[in-house]
Short mmCIF file of C-alpha atoms and ligand atoms in Angstrom, two decimals:
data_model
loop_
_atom_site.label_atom_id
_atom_site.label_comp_id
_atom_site.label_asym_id
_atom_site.label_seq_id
_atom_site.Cartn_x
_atom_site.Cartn_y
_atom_site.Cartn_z
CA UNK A 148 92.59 103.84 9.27
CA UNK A 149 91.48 101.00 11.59
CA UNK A 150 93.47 98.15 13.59
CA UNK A 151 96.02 100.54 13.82
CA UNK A 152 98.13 99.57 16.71
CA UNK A 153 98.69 102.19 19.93
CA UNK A 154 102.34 104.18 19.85
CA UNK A 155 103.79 102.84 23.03
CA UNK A 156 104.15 106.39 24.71
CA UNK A 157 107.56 105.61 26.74
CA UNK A 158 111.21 104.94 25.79
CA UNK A 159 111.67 102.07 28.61
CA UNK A 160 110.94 101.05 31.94
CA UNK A 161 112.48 98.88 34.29
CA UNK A 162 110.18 96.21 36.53
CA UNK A 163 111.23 94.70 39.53
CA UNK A 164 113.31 97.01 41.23
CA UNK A 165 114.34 98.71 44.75
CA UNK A 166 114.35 102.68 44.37
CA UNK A 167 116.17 104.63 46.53
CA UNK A 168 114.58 107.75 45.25
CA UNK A 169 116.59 110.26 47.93
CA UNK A 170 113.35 112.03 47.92
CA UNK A 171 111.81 112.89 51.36
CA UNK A 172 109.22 110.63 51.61
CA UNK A 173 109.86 109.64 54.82
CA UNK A 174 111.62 106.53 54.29
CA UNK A 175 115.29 105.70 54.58
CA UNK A 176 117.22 106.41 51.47
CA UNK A 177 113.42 107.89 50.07
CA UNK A 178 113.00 103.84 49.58
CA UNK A 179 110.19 102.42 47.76
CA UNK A 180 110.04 98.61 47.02
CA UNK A 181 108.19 96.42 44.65
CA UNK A 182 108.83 99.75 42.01
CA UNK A 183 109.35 100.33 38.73
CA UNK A 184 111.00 102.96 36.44
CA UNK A 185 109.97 104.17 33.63
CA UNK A 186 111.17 107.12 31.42
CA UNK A 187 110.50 109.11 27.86
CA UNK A 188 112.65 111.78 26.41
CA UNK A 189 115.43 111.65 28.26
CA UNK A 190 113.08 112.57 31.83
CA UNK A 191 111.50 110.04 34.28
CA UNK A 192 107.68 109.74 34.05
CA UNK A 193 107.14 107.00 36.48
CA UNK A 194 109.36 106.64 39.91
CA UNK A 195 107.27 104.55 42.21
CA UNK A 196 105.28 101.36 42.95
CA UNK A 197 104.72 98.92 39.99
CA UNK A 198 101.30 98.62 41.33
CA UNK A 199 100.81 102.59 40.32
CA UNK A 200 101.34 101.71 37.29
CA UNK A 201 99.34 103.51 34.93
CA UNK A 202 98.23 100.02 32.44
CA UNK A 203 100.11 96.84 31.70
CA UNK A 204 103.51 97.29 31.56
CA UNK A 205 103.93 95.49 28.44
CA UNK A 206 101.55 98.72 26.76
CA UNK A 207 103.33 100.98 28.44
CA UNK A 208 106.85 101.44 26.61
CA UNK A 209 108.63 100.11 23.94
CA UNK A 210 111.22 98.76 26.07
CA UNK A 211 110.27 96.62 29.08
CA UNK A 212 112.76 94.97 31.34
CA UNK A 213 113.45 93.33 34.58
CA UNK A 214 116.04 94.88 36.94
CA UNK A 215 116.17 91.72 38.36
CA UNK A 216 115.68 92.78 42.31
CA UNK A 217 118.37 95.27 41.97
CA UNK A 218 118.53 98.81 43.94
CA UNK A 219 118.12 102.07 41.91
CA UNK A 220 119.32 105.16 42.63
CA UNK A 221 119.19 108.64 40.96
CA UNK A 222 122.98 109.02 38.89
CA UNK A 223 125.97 109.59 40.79
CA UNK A 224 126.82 113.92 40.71
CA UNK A 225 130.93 114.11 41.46
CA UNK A 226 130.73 118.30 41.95
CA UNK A 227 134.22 118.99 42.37
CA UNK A 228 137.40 117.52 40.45
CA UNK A 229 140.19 118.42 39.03
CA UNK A 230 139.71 116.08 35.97
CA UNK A 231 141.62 117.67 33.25
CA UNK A 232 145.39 118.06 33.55
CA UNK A 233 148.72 117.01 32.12
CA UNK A 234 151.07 114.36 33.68
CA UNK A 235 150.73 113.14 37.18
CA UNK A 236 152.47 113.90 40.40
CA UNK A 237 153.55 110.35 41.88
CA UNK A 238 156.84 111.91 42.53
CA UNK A 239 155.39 113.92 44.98
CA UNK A 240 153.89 111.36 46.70
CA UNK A 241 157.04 109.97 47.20
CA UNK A 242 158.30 113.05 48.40
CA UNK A 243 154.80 113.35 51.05
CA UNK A 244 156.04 109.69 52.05
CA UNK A 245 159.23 111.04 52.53
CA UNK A 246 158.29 114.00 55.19
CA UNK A 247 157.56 116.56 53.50
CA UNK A 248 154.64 118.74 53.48
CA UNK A 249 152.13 119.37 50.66
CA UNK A 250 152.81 123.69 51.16
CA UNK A 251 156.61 122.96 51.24
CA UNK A 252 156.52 121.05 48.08
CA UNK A 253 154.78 124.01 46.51
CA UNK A 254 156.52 126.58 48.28
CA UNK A 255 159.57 125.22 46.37
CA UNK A 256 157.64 125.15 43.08
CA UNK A 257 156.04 121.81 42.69
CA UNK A 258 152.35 121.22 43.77
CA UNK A 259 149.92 123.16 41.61
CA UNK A 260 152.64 124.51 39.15
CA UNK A 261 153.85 121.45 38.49
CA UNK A 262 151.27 120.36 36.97
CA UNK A 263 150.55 123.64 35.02
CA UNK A 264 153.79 123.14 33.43
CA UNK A 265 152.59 120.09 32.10
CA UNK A 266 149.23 121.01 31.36
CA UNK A 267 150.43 124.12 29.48
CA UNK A 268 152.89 121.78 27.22
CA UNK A 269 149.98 119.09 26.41
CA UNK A 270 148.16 119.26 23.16
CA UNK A 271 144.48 119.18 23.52
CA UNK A 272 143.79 115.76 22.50
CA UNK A 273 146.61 114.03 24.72
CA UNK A 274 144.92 116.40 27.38
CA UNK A 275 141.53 114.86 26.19
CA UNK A 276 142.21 111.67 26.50
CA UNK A 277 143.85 111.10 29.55
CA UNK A 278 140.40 112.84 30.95
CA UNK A 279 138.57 110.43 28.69
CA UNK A 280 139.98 107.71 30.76
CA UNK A 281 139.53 108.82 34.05
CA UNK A 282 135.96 109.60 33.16
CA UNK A 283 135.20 106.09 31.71
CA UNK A 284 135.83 104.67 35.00
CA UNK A 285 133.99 107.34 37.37
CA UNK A 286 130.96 106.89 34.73
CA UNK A 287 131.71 102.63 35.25
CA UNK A 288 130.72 103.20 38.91
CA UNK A 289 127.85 105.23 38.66
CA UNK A 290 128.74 108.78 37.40
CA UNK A 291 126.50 110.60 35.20
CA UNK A 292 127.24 114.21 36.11
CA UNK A 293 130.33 115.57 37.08
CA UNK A 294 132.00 119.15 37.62
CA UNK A 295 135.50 120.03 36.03
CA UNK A 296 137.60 122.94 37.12
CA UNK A 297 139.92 124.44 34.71
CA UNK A 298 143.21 125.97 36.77
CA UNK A 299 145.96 124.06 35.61
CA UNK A 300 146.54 126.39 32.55
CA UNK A 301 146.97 129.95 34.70
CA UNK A 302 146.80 131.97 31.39
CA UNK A 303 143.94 132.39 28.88
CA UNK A 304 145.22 129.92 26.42
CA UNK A 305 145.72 127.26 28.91
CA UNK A 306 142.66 127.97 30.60
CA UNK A 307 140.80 128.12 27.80
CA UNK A 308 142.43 125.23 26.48
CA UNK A 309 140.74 123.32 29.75
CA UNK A 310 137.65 124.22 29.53
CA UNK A 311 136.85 123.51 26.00
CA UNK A 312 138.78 119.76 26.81
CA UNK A 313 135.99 119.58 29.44
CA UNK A 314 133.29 120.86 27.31
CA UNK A 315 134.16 118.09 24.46
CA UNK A 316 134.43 115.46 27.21
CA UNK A 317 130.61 116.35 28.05
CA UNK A 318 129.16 116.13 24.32
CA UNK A 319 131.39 112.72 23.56
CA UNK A 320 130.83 110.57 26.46
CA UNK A 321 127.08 110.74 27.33
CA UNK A 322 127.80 112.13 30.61
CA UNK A 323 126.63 115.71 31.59
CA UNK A 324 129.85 117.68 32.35
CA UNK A 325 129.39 121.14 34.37
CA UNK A 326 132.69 123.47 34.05
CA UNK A 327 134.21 125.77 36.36
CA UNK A 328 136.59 128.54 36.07
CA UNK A 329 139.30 128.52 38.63
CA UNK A 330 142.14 130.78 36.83
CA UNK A 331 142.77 131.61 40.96
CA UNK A 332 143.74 128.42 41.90
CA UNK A 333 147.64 129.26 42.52
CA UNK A 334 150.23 132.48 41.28
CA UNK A 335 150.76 132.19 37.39
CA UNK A 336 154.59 132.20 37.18
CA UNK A 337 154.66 135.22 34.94
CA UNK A 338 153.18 136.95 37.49
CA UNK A 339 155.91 135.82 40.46
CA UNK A 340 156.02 138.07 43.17
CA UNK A 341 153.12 140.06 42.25
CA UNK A 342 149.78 138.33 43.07
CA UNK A 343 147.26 141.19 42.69
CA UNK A 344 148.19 142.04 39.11
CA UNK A 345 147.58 138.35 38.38
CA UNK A 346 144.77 138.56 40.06
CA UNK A 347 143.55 141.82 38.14
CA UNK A 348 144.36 139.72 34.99
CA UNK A 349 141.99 136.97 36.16
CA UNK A 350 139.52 139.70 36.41
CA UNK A 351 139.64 141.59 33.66
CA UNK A 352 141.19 139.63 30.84
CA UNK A 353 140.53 135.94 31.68
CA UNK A 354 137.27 136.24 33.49
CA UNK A 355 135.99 138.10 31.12
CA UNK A 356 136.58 136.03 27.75
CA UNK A 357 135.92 132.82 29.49
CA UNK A 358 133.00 134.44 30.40
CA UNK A 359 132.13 135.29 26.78
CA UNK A 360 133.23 132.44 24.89
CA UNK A 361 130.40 130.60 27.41
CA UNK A 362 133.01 128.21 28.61
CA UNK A 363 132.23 128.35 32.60
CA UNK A 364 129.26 128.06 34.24
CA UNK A 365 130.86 129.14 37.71
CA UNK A 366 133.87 130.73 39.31
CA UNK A 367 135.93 129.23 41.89
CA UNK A 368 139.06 130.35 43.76
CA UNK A 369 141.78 128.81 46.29
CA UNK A 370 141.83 131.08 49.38
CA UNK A 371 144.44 129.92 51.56
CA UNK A 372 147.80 131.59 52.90
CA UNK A 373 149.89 129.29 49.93
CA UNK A 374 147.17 130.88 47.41
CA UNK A 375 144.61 133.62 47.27
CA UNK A 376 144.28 135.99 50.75
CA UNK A 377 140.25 136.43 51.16
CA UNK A 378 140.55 140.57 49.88
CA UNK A 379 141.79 139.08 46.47
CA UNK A 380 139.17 136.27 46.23
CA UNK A 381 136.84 138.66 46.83
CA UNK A 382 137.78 140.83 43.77
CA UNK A 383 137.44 137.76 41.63
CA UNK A 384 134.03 137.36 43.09
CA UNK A 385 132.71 140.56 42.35
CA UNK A 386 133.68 140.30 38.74
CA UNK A 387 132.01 136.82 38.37
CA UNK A 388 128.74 138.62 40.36
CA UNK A 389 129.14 141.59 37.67
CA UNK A 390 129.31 138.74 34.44
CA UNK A 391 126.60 136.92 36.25
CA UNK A 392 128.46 134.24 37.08
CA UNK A 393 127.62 131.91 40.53
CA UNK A 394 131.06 131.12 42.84
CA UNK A 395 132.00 128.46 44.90
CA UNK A 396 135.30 128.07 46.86
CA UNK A 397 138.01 125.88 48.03
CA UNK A 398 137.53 127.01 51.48
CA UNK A 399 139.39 126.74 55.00
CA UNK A 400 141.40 123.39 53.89
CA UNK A 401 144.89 124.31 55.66
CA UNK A 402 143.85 127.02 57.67
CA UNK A 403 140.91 128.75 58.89
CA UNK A 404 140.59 132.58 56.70
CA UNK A 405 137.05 133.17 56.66
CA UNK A 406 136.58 131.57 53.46
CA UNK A 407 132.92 129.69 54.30
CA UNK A 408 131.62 133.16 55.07
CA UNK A 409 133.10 134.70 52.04
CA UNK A 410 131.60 132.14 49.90
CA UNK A 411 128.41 132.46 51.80
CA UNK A 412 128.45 136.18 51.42
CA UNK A 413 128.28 135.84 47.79
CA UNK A 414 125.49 133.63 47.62
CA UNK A 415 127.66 130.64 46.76
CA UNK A 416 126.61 127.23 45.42
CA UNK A 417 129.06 125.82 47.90
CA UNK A 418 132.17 126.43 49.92
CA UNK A 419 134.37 123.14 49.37
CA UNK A 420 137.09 121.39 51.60
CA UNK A 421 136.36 123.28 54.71
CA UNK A 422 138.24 121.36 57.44
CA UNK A 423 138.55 124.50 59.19
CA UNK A 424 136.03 126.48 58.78
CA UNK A 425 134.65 127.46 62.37
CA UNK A 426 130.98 127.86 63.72
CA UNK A 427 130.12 131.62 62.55
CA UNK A 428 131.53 130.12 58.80
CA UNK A 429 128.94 127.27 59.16
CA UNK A 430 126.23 129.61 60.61
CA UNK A 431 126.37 131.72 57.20
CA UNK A 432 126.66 128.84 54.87
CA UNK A 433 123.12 127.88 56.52
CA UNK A 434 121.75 131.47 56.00
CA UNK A 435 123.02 131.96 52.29
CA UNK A 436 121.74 128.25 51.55
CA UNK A 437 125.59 127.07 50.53
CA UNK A 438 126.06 123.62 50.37
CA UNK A 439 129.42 122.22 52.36
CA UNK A 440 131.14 120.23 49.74
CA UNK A 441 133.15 117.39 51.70
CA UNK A 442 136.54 116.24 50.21
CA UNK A 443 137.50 113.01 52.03
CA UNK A 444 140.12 111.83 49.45
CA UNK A 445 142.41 115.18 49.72
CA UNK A 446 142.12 114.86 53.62
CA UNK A 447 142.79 111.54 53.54
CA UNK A 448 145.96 112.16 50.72
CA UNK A 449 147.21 114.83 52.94
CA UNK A 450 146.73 112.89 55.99
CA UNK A 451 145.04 115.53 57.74
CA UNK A 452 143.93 115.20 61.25
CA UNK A 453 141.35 118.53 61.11
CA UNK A 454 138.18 117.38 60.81
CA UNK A 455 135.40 119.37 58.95
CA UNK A 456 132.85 120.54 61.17
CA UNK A 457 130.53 117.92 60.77
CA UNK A 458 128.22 118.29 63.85
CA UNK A 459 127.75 122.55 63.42
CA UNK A 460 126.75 121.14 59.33
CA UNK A 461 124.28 118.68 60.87
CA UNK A 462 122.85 121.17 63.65
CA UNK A 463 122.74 124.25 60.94
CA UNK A 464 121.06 122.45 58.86
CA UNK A 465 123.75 122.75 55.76
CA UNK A 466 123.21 119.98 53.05
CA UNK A 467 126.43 118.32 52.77
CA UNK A 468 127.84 117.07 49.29
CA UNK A 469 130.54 114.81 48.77
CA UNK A 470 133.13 115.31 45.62
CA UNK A 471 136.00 113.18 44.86
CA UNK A 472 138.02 116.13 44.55
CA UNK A 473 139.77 114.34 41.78
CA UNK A 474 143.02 116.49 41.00
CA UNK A 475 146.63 114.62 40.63
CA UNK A 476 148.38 116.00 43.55
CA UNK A 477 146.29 116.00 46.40
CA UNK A 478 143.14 113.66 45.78
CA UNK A 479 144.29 111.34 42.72
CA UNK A 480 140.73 109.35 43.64
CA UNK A 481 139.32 107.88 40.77
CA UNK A 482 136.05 106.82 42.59
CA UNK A 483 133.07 108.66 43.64
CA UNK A 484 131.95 105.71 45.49
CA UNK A 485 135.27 105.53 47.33
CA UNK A 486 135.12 108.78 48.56
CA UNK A 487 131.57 108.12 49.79
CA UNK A 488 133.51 105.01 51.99
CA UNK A 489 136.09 107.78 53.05
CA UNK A 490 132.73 109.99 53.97
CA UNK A 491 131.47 107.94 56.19
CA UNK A 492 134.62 106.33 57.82
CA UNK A 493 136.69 109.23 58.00
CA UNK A 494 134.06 112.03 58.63
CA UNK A 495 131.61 109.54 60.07
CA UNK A 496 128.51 110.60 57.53
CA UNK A 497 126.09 107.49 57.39
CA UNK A 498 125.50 105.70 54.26
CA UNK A 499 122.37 107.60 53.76
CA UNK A 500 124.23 111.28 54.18
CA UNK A 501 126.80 109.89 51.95
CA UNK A 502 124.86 108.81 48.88
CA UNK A 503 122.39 112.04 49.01
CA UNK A 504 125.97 113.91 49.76
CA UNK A 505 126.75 112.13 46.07
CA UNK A 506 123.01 112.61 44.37
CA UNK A 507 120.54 115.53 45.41
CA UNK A 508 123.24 117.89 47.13
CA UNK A 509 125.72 117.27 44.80
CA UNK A 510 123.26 118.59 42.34
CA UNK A 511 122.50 121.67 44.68
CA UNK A 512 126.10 122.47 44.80
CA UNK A 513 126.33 122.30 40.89
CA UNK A 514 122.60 125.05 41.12
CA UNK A 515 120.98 121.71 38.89
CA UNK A 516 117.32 121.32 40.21
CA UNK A 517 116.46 118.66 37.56
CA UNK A 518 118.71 115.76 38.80
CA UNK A 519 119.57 113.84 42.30
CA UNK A 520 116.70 112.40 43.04
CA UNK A 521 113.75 109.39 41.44
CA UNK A 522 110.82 111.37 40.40
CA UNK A 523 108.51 111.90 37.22
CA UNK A 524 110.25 115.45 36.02
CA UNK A 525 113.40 114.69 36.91
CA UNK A 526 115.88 113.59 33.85
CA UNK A 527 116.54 109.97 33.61
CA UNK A 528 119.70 109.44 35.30
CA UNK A 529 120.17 106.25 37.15
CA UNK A 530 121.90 103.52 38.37
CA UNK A 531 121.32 100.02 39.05
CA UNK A 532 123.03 97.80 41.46
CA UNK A 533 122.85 94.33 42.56
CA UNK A 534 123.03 94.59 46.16
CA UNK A 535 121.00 94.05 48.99
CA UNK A 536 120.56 97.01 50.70
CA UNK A 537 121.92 101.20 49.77
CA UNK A 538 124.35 101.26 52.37
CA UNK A 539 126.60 98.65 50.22
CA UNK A 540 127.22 101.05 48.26
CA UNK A 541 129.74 102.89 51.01
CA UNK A 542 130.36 99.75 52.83
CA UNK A 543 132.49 97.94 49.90
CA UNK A 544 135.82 99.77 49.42
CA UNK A 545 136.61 100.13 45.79
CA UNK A 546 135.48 97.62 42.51
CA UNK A 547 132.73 98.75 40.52
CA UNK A 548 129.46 97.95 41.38
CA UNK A 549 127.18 99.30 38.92
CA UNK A 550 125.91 96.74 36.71
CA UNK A 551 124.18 99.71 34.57
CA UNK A 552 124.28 103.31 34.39
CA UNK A 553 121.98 105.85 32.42
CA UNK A 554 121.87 108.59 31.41
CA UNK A 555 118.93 111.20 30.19
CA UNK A 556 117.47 107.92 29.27
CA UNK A 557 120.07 106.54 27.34
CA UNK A 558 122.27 103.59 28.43
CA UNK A 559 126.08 104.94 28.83
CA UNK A 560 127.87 102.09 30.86
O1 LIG B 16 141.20 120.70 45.65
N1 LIG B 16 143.26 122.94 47.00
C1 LIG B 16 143.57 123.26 45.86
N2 LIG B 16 143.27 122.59 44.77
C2 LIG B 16 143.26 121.18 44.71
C3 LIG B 16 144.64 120.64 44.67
C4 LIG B 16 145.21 120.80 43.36
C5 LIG B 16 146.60 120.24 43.22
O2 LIG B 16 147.33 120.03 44.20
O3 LIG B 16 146.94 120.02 42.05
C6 LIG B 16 142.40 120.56 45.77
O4 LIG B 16 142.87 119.93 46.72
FE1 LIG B 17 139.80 120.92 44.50
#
């Protein structure tokens, strides 16, 4: 056949825009401007200067736009929340307000179990869409990957029951969800007064059909003195090692038990929270490659004073993510961006620390190599935003500021 016209090879790209790639190409934020975007199949094939274009744009791709001068960055990664659960826990905020603390409150059975006994009496759609709408607006601001823990259901019908709400939320919103078994996240009440055989159960009946049905694709666990003792997270860690399973922890929060080492020990994606971890925990976070997973919304919901040890990260060398923990007693944050603000005021990251903390370490802490940063390979998760320099995006407290969001090439907000 003749005249027939050239397939244009890519599914869109994007002229006249600001990249901040987050790659280390030895400008701040990885920053290349007068760039373009372009992307086919859900992955990026061009990240870089319009002038490297490889032809005319208009030949290139069936889609051609202007971004209109706005900054680009890879898709926000939130690697830790709490995002499925039943009811909310206002009350005890109220209570907090009032004086008292977050372990007496679930010393005298609210905190953590409250909220089991509501996740345990919600069907699975009322638990799905209350998720739904918490997602909708972390995905508004930039979200396109995000973690979900189950641990609200304590037994393997509510777990389960999680997971698979977490699962669906992944295939019916466009966003990438990344699910995390946390049946050790506080005593199931059946099991009151006798916290190794729960924690055998974990191992041997939960861990193991979660494990099986291919609902998890990690294990986490609270060690702290109102939860787990390190000897018993350990035994949950050696049966996710067995099912070969990567761990991660919510580490040294309240108190200081080892729990950055322990999570280190195992080779974990990332030891979370750790407020109080102390130089030796940071040292083997470094060696094992575990990335420090910074919670500013719980510390700043809790009012905590301990600061994690930001410096020993920075001098060790240990990437440092940052999660909006989002859970509805101690971090009801329904911003990724917002906790980035919280990063940088309350732990003093910069900007720059913050929004790789939310991109390419993020990703790390989640194992996910294909995502966090601009470049051809990587899938086609972006954001743009119509602001005049990255740091903005830490600097405003609260709003949205996304004005689009993608993901694996496809728009989603
Ligand atoms: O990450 N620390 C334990 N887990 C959650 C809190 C969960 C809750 O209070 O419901 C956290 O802070
Ligand atoms: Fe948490």
């Amino acid at each position: 056949m003749t005249n027939r016209t050239v397939q244009a090879p890519w599914d869109g790209l994007l002229l006249d825009a600001r990249l901040a790639t987050l790659t280390d190409n030895g400008q701040p934020y990885g920053s290349v401007e007068d760039a373009a975007i372009g992307w086919k199949d859900g992955r990026i094939v061009h990240a870089g200067r319009a002038a490297d274009l490889p032809g005319p744009a208009a030949s290139l791709a069936r889609e051609v736009a202007s971004a209109d001068g706005a900054w680009i960055t890879p898709g926000l990664i939130d690697c830790h929340t709490h995002l499925v659960f039943g009811g909310d826990r206002a009350h005890e905020f109220e209570l907090r307000l009032a004086g008292a603390s977050y372990e007496a409150i679930a010393r005298a059975g609210g905190g953590i179990a409250s909220t089991v006994r509501a996740t345990r009496e919600a069907g699975e759609d009322a638990l799905f869409d209350a998720a739904l709408g918490r997602l909708r607006r972390l995905v508004a601001d930039g979200v396109t990957t995000i973690e979900i823990k189950s641990g609200y259901g304590l037994d393997l019908p509510g777990e389960r029951k999680m997971l698979r709400v977490a699962r669906r939320l992944g295939t019916s919103s466009g966003v990438e969800v990344r699910t995390t078994f946390l049946g050790a996240h506080a005593l199931a009440p059946e099991f009151a007064g006798r916290p190794d055989d729960y924690v055998e159960h974990v191992c041997e009946v939960m861990l193991p059909a979660i494990a099986a049905d291919g609902l998890a694709d990690a294990v986490d666990a609270f060690c702290e003195t109102i939860a787990f003792s390190p000897a018993q997270t350990r035994r949950v860690f050696e049966r996710a090692r067995a099912l070969g399973l990567p761990v991660k922890l919510h580490a040294d929060q309240l108190s200081d038990l080892g729990g950055a080492a322990l999570a280190a020990e195992f080779g974990g994606l990332s030891a979370d929270h750790i407020e109080h971890s102390s130089e030796a925990g940071v040292q083997a976070m470094a060696a094992a490659g575990t990335v420090a997973v910074l919670l500013p919304g719980a510390f700043y919901a809790l009012r905590d004073t301990q600061l994690p040890p930001i410096e020993a990260l920075r001098r060790h060398g240990v990437p440092m993510a940052v999660a909006s923990d989002l859970n509805p007693g101690t971090s009801p944050l329904l911003s990724l961006r917002l906790a980035m603000n919280m990063a940088c005021t309350l732990f003093r990251l910069t900007p720059e620390e913050a929004l790789r903390g939310a991109t390419v370490h993020a990703a790390r802490a989640l194992g996910l190599a294909d995502r966090g940063t601009l470049a051809a390979g990587q899938r086609a998760d972006f954001v743009l935003w119509p602001v005049r320099r990255p740091a903005e995006l830490c600097y405003w407290i609260g709003g949205t500021l996304a004005s689009a969001v993608y993901a694996g090439g496809a728009r989603i907000a």
